[in-house]
Protein backbone atom coordinates (compact mmCIF):
# COMPACT_ATOMS: atom_id res chain seq x y z
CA UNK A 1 0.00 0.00 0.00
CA UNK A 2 1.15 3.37 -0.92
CA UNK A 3 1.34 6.60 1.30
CA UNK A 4 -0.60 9.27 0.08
CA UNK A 5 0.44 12.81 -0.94
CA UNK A 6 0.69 14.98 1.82
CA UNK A 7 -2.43 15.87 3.56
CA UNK A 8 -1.85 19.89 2.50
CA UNK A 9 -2.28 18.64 -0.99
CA UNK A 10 -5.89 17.77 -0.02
CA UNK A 11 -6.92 20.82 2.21
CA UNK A 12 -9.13 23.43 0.55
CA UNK A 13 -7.57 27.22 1.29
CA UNK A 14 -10.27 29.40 2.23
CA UNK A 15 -10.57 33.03 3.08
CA UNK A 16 -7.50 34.86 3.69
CA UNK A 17 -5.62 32.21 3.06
CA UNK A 18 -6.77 31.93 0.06
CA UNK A 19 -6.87 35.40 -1.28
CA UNK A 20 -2.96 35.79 -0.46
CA UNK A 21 -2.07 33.01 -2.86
CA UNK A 22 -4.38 34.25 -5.45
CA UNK A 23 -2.04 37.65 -4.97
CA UNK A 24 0.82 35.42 -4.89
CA UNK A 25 0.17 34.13 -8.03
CA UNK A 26 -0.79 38.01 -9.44
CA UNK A 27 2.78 39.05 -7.90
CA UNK A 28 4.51 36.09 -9.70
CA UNK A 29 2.90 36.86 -12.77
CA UNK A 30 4.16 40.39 -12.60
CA UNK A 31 7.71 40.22 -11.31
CA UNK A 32 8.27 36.80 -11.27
CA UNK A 33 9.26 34.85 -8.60
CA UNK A 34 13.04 36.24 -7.60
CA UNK A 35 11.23 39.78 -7.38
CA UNK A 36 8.25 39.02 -5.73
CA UNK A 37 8.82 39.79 -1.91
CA UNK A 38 6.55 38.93 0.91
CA UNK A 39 5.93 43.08 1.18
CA UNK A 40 4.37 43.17 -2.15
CA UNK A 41 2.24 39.88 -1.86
CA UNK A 42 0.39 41.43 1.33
CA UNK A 43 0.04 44.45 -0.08
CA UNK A 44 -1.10 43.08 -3.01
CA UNK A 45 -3.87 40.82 -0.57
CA UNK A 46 -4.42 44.24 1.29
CA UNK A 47 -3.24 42.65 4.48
CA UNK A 48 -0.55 43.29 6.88
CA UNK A 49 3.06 41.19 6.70
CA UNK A 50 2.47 39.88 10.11
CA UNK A 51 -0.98 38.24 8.45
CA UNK A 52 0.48 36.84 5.55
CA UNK A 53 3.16 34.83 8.03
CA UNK A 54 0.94 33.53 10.42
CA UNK A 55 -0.16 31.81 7.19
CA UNK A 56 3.29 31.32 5.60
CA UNK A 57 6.55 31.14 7.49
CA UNK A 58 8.62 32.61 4.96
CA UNK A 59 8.69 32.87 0.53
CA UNK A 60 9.35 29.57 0.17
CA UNK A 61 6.48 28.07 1.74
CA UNK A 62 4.54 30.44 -0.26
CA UNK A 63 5.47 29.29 -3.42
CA UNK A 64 5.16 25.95 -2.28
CA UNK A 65 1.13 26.30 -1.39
CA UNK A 66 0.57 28.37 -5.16
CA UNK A 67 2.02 25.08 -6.47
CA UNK A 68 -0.13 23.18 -4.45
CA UNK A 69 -2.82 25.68 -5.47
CA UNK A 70 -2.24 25.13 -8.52
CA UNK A 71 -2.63 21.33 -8.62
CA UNK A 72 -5.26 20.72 -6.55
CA UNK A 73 -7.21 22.82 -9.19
CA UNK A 74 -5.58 20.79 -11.99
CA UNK A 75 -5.70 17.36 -10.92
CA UNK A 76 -9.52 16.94 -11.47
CA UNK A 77 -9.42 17.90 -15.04
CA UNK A 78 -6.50 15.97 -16.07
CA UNK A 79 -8.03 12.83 -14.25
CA UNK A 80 -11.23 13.49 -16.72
CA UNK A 81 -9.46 14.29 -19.82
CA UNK A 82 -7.13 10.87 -18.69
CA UNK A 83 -10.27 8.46 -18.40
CA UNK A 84 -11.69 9.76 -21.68
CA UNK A 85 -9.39 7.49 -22.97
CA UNK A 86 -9.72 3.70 -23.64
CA UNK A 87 -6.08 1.93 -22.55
CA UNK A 88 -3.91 2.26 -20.21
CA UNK A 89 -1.20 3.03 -22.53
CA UNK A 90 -3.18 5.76 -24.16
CA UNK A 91 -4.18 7.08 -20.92
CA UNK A 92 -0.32 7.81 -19.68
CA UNK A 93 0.98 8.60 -22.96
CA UNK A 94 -2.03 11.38 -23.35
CA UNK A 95 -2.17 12.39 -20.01
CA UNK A 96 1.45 13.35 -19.97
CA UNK A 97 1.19 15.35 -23.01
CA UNK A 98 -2.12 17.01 -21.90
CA UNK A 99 -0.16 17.51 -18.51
CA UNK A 100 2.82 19.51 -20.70
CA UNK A 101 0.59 21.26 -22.64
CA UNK A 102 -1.27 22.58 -19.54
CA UNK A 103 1.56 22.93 -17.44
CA UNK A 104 3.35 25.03 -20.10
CA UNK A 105 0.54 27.26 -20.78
CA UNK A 106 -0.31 28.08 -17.19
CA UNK A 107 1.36 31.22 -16.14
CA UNK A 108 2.16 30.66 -13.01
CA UNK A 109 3.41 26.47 -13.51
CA UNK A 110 5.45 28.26 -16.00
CA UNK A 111 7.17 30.64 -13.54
CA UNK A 112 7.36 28.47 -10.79
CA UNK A 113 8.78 25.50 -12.40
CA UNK A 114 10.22 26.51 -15.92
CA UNK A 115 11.72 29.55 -15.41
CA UNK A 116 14.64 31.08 -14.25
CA UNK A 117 13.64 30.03 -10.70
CA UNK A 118 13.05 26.55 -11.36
CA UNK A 119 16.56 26.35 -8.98
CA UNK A 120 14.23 27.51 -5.66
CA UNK A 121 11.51 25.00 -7.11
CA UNK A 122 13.38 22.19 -7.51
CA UNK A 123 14.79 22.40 -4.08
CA UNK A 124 11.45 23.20 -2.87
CA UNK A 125 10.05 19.93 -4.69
CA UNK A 126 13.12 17.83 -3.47
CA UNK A 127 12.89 18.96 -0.09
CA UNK A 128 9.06 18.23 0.65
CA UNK A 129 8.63 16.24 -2.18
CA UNK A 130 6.16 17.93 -3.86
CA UNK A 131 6.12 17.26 -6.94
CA UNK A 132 5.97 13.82 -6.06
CA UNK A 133 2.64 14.08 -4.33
CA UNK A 134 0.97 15.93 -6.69
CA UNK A 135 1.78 13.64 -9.39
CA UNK A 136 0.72 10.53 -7.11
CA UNK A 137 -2.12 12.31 -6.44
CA UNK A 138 -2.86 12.83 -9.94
CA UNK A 139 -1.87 9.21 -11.37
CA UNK A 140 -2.41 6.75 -8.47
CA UNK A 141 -6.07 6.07 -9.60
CA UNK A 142 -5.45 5.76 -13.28
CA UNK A 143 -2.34 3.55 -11.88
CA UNK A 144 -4.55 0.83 -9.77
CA UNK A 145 -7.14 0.57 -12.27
CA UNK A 146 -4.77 -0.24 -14.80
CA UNK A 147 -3.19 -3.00 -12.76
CA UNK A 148 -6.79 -4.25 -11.91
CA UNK A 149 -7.81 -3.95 -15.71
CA UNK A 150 -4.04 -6.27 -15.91
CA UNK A 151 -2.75 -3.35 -18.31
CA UNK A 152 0.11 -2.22 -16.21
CA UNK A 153 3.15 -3.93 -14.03
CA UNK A 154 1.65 -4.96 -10.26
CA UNK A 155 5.10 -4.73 -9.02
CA UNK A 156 6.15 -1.25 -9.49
CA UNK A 157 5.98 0.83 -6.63
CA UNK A 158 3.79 3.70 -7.21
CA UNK A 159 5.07 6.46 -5.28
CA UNK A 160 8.71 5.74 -7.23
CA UNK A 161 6.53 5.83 -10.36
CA UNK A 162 4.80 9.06 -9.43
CA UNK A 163 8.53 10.61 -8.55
CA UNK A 164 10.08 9.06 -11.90
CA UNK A 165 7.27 10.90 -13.76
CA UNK A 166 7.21 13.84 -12.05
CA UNK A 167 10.53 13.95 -13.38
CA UNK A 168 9.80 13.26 -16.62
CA UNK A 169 6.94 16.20 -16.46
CA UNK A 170 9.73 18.65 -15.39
CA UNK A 171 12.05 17.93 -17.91
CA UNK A 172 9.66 18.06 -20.90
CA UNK A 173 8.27 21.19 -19.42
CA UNK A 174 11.51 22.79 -19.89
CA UNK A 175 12.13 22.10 -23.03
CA UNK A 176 11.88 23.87 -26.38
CA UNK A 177 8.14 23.00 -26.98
CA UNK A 178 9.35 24.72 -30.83
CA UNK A 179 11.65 21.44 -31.37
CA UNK A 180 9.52 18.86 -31.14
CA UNK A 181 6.21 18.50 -32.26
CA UNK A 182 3.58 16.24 -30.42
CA UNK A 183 3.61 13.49 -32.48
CA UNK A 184 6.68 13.34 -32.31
CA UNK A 185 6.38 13.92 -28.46
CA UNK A 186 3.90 10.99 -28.02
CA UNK A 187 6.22 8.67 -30.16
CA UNK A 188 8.77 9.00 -27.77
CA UNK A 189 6.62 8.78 -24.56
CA UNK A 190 5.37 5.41 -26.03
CA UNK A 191 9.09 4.35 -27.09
CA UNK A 192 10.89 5.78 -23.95
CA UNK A 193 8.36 6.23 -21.16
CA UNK A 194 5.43 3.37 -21.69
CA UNK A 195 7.54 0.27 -21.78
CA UNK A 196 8.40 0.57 -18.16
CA UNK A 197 4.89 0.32 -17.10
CA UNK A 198 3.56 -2.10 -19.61
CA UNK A 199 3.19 -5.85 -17.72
């Protein structure tokens, strides 16, 4: 039995809470994240600095919950654009690529983890595993079904698949989406990626 994300990754913000991270994500927008301070996000929110930390210790943590933000928003539409498909294999292959396309589009999954800051995400990510959870959060249904429907490997572990493919999201989200087109994209993912799953 796997752990499950982190139990932040499931909590609903709410009221303040949740209009700072909505100005968060405004501020990141803006500046980006390097510029942003914690001054400008509670002016931004209209509250005081000693407000916004009660609710985040420092910038870090703040960027960490407009990630989380971020995917706990996401995660329900990718699920239903994954199960619109008929196979397992189709499912991951298309669900990654939906997941770049989205992720690559979004403005603030753009500055938080393709930018020039993607060196304070990623240690952000390592450090409390992040991206981990929201990617086992994401694929852990599609995952057991498949082994159930005997399309994928009952042996994997699936937090160790969720990290490997969090990793492969953040890689092809940083790349040149101008050098690659998406079939050629989803040729690979089924060459490179889908084999590993497959029983």
């Amino acid at each position: 039995m796997t752990a499950g994300p982190s139990e932040s990754l499931r909590r609903a913000g709410g009221g303040v809470r949740e209009r700072l991270l909505r100005a968060a994500e405004e501020r990141f927008g803006r500046f980006g994240v390097a510029k942003t301070t914690m001054e400008d996000v509670a002016k931004a929110a209209s509250v005081s600095r000693a407000t916004l930390y009660r609710h985040f210790a420092d910038r870090e943590a703040l960027v960490v919950a407009a990630v989380e933000r971020r995917a706990l928003i996401n995660v329900p539409r990718m699920q239903a654009h994954i199960q619109r498909w008929p196979t397992f294999a189709d499912r991951l292959v298309e669900g990654l690529i939906y997941n770049i396309d989205k992720g690559s589009r979004d403005p603030v999954v753009q500055l938080l983890i393709v930018s020039e800051q993607h060196g304070l995400v990623g240690r952000t990510l390592g450090g409390h595993t992040l991206a981990e959870g929201i990617t086992l959060l994401m694929w852990e249904p599609i995952f057991l079904d498949a082994i159930t429907r005997g399309e994928m490997r009952s042996d994997l572990d699936l937090r160790a698949a969720a990290r490997w493919i969090a990793g492969v999201n953040l890689l092809l989200l940083e790349r040149d989406r101008s050098v690659v087109t998406e079939d050629a994209l989803r040729e690979e993912l089924r060459t490179f990626v889908l084999p590993a799953f497959l029983p």
